[in-house]
PDB file of C-alpha atoms in Angstrom:
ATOM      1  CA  UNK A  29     -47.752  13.220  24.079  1.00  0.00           C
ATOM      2  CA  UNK A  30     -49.503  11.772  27.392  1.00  0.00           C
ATOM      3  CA  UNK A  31     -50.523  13.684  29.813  1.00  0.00           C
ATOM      4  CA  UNK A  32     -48.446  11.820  32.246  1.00  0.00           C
ATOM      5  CA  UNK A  33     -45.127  12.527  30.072  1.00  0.00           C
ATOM      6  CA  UNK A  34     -46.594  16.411  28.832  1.00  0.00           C
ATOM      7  CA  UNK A  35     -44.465  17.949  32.018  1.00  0.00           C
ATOM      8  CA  UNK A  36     -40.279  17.778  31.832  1.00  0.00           C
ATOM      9  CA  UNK A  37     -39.778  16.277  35.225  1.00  0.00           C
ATOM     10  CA  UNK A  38     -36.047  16.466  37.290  1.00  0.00           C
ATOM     11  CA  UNK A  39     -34.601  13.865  39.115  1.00  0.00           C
ATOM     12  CA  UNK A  40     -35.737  15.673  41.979  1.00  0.00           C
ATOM     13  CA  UNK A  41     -39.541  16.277  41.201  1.00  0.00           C
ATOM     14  CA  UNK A  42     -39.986  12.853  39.924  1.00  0.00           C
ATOM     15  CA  UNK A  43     -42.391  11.970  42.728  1.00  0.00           C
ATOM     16  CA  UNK A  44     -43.415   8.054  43.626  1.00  0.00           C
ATOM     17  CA  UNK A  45     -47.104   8.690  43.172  1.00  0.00           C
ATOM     18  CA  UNK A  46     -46.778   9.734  39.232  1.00  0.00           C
ATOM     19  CA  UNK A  47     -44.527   6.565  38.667  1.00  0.00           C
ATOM     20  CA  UNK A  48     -46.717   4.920  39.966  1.00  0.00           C
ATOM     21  CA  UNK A  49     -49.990   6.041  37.928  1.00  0.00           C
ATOM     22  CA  UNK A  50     -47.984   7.541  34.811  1.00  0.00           C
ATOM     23  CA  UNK A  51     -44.743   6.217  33.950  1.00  0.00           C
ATOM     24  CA  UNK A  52     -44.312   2.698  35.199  1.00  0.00           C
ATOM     25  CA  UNK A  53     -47.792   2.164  33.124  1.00  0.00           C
ATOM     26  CA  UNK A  54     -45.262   2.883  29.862  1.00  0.00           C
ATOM     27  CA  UNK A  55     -42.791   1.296  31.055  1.00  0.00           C
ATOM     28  CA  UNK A  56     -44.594  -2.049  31.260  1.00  0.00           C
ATOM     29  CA  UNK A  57     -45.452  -1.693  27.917  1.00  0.00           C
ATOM     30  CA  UNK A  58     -42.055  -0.610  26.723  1.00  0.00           C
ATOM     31  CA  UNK A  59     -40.684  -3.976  29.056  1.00  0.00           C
ATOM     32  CA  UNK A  60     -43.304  -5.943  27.386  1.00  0.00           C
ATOM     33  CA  UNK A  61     -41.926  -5.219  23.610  1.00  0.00           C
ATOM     34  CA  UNK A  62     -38.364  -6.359  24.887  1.00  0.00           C
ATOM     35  CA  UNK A  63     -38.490 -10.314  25.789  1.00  0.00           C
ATOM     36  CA  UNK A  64     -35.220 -10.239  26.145  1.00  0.00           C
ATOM     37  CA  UNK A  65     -35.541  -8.703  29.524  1.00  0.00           C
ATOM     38  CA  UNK A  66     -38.120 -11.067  31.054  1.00  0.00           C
ATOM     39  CA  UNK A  67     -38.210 -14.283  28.993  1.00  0.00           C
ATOM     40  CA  UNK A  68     -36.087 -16.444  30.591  1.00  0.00           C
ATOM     41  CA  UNK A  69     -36.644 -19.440  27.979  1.00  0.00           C
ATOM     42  CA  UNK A  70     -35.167 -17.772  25.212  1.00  0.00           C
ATOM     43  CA  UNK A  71     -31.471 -17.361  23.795  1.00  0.00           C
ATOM     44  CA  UNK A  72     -31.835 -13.861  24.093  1.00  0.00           C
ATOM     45  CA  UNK A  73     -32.395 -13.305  27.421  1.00  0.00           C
ATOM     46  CA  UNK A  74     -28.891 -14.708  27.971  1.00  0.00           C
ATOM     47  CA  UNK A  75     -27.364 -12.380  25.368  1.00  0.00           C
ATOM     48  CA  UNK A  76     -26.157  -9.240  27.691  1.00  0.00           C
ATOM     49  CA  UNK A  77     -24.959  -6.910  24.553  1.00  0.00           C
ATOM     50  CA  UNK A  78     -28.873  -7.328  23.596  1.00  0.00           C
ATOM     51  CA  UNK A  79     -30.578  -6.513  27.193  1.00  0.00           C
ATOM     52  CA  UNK A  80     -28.288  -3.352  27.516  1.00  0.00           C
ATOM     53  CA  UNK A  81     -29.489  -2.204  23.801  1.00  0.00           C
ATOM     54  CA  UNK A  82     -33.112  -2.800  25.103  1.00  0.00           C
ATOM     55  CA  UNK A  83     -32.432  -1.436  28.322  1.00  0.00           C
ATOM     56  CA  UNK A  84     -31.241   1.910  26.266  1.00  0.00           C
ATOM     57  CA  UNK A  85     -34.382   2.023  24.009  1.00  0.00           C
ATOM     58  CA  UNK A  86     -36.564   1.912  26.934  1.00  0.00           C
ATOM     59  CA  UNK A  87     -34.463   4.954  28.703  1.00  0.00           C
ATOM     60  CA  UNK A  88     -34.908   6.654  25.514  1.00  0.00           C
ATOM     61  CA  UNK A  89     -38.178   6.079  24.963  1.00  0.00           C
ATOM     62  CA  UNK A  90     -39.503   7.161  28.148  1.00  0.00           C
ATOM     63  CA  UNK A  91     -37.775  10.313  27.460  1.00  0.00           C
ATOM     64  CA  UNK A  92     -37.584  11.955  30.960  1.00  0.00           C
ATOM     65  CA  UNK A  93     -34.623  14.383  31.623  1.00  0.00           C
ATOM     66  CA  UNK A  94     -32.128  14.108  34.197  1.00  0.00           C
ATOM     67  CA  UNK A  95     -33.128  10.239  34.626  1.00  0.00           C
ATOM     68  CA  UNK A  96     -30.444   8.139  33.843  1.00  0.00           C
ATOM     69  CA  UNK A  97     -29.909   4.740  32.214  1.00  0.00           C
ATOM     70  CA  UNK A  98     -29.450   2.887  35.610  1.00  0.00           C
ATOM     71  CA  UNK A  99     -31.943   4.479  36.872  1.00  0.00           C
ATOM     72  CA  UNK A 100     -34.559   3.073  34.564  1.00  0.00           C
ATOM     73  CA  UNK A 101     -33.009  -0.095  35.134  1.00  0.00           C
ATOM     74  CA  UNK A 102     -33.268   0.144  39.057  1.00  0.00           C
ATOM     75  CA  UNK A 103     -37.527   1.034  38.463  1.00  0.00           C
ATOM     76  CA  UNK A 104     -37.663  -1.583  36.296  1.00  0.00           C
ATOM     77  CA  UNK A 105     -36.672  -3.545  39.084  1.00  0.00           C
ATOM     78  CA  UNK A 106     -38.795  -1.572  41.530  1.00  0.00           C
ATOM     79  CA  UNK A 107     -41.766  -2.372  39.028  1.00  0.00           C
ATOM     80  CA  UNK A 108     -41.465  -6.103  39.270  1.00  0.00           C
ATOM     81  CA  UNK A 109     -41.167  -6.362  42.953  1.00  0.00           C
ATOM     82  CA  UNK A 110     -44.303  -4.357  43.334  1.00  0.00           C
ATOM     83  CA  UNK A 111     -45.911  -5.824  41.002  1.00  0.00           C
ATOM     84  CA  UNK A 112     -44.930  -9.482  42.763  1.00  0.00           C
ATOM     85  CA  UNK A 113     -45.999  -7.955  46.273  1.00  0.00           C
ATOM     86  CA  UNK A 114     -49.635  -6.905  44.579  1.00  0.00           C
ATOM     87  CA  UNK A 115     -49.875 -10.752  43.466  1.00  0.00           C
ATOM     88  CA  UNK A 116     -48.472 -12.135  47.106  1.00  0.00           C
ATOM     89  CA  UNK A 117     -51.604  -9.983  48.213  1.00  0.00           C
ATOM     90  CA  UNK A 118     -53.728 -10.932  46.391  1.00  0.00           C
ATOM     91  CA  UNK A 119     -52.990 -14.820  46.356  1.00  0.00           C
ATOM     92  CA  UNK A 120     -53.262 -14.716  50.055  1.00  0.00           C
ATOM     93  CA  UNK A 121     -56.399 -12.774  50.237  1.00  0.00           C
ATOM     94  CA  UNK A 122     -57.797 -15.464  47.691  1.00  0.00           C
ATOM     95  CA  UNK A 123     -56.161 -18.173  49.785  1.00  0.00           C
ATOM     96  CA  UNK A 124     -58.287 -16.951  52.591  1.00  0.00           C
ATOM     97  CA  UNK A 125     -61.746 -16.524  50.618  1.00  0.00           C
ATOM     98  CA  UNK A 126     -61.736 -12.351  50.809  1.00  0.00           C
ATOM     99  CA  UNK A 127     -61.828 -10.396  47.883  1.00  0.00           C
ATOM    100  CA  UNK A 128     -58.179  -8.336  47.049  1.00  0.00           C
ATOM    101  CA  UNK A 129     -58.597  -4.469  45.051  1.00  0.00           C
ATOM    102  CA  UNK A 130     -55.523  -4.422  43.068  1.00  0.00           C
ATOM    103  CA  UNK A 131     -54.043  -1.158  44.004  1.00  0.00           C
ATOM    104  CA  UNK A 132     -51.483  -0.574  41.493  1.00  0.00           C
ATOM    105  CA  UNK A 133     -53.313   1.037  38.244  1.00  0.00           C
ATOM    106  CA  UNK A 134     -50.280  -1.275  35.672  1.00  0.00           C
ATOM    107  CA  UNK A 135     -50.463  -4.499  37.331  1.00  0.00           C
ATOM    108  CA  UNK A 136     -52.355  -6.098  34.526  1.00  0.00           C
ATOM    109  CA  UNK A 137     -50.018  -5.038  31.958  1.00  0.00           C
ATOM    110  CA  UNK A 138     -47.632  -6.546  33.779  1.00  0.00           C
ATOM    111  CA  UNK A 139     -49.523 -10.028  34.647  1.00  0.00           C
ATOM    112  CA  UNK A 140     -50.462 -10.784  31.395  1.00  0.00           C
ATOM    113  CA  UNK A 141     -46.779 -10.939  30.188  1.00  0.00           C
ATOM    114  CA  UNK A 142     -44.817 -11.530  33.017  1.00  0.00           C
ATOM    115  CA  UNK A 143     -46.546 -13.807  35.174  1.00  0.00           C
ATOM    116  CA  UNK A 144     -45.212 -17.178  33.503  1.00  0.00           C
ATOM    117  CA  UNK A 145     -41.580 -15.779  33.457  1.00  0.00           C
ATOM    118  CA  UNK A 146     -41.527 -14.958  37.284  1.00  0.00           C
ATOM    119  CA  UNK A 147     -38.137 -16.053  38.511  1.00  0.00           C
ATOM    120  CA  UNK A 148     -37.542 -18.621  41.293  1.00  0.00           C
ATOM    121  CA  UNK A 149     -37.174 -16.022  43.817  1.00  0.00           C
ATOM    122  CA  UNK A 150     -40.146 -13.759  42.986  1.00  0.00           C
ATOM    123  CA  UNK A 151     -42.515 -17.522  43.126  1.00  0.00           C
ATOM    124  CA  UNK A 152     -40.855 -17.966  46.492  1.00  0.00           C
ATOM    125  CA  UNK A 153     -41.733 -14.438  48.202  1.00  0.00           C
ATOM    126  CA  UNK A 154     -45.340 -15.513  46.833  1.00  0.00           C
ATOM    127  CA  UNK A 155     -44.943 -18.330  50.081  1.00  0.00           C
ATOM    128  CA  UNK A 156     -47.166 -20.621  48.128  1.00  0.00           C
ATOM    129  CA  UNK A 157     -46.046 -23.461  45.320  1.00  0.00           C
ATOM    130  CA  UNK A 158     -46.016 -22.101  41.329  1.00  0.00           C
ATOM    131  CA  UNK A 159     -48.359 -25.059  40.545  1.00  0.00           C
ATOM    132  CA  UNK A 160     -51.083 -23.404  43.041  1.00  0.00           C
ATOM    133  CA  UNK A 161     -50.782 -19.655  41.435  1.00  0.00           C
ATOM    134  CA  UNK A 162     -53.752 -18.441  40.002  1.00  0.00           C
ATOM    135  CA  UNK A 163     -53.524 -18.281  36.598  1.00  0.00           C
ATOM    136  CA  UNK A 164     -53.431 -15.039  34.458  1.00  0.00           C
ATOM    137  CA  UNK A 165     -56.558 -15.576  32.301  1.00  0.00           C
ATOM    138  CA  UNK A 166     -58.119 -15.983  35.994  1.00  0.00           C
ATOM    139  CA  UNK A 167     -57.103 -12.427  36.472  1.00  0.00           C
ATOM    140  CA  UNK A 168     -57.381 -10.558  33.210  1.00  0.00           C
ATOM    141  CA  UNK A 169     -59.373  -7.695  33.262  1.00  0.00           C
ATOM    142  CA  UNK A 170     -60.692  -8.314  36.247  1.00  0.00           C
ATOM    143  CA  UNK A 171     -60.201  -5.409  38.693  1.00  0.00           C
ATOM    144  CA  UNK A 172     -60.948  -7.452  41.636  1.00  0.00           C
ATOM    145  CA  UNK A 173     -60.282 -11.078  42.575  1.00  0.00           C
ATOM    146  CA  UNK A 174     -62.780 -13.414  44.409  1.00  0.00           C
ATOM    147  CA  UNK A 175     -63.378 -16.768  44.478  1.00  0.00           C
TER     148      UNK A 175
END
């Protein structure tokens, strides 16, 4: 067991900073393993009796008591929108020739998946045009960003 997931946390002691560092870094992996939540170009992310069962699997697998199913649901929400704000930052930093620290310890997890399956409304909080996004081989494994 992780060291992030060795303590039983409550709904109440669940604090932002270890999602942040600890569990959201599982649950991007545990997203990652079920397209049907984030690729939009396939059947199956249309198929809503499938997204609930991998919805469930990932609240089981992160195994934390006294967090329910719609919570996980809501912080995978919460994930993607931070992980969109990270990229906003860091497009405009690059857009502006300065240099951008990621700040979020799971964004990479994220971008290397997610980043071609970003919605229409996540690419518009971005303020700049899909075709200009840097791409995620650009970014991977790269802790910082400069051009």
């Amino acid at each position: 067991m992780s060291k992030c997931l060795a303590e039983s946390p409550l709904r109440s002691t669940v604090e932002r900073e270890k999602w942040m560092n600890c569990y959201f870094r599982k649950l991007a992996s545990l997203y990652r393993k079920s397209p049907c939540l984030w690729k939009k170009d396939t059947r199956y992310y249309l198929d809503s009796e499938r997204r609930h069962r991998a919805y469930a699997r990932i609240h089981r697998a992160m195994d934390l008591p006294g967090i329910s199913f719609v919570e996980i649901v809501l912080k995978i929400r919460e994930m993607r929108r931070v992980y969109v704000n990270e990229l906003r930052k860091l497009l405009e930093a690059e857009s502006n020739g300065h240099c951008y620290e990621i700040m979020v310890p799971w964004f990479y997890d994220l971008h290397r998946f997610l980043y071609p399956y970003l919605d229409y409304e996540e690419a518009v909080e971005l303020h700049v045009r899909i075709d200009k996004l840097v791409t995620p081989l650009a970014l991977d494994g790269a802790r910082r960003f400069c051009r």
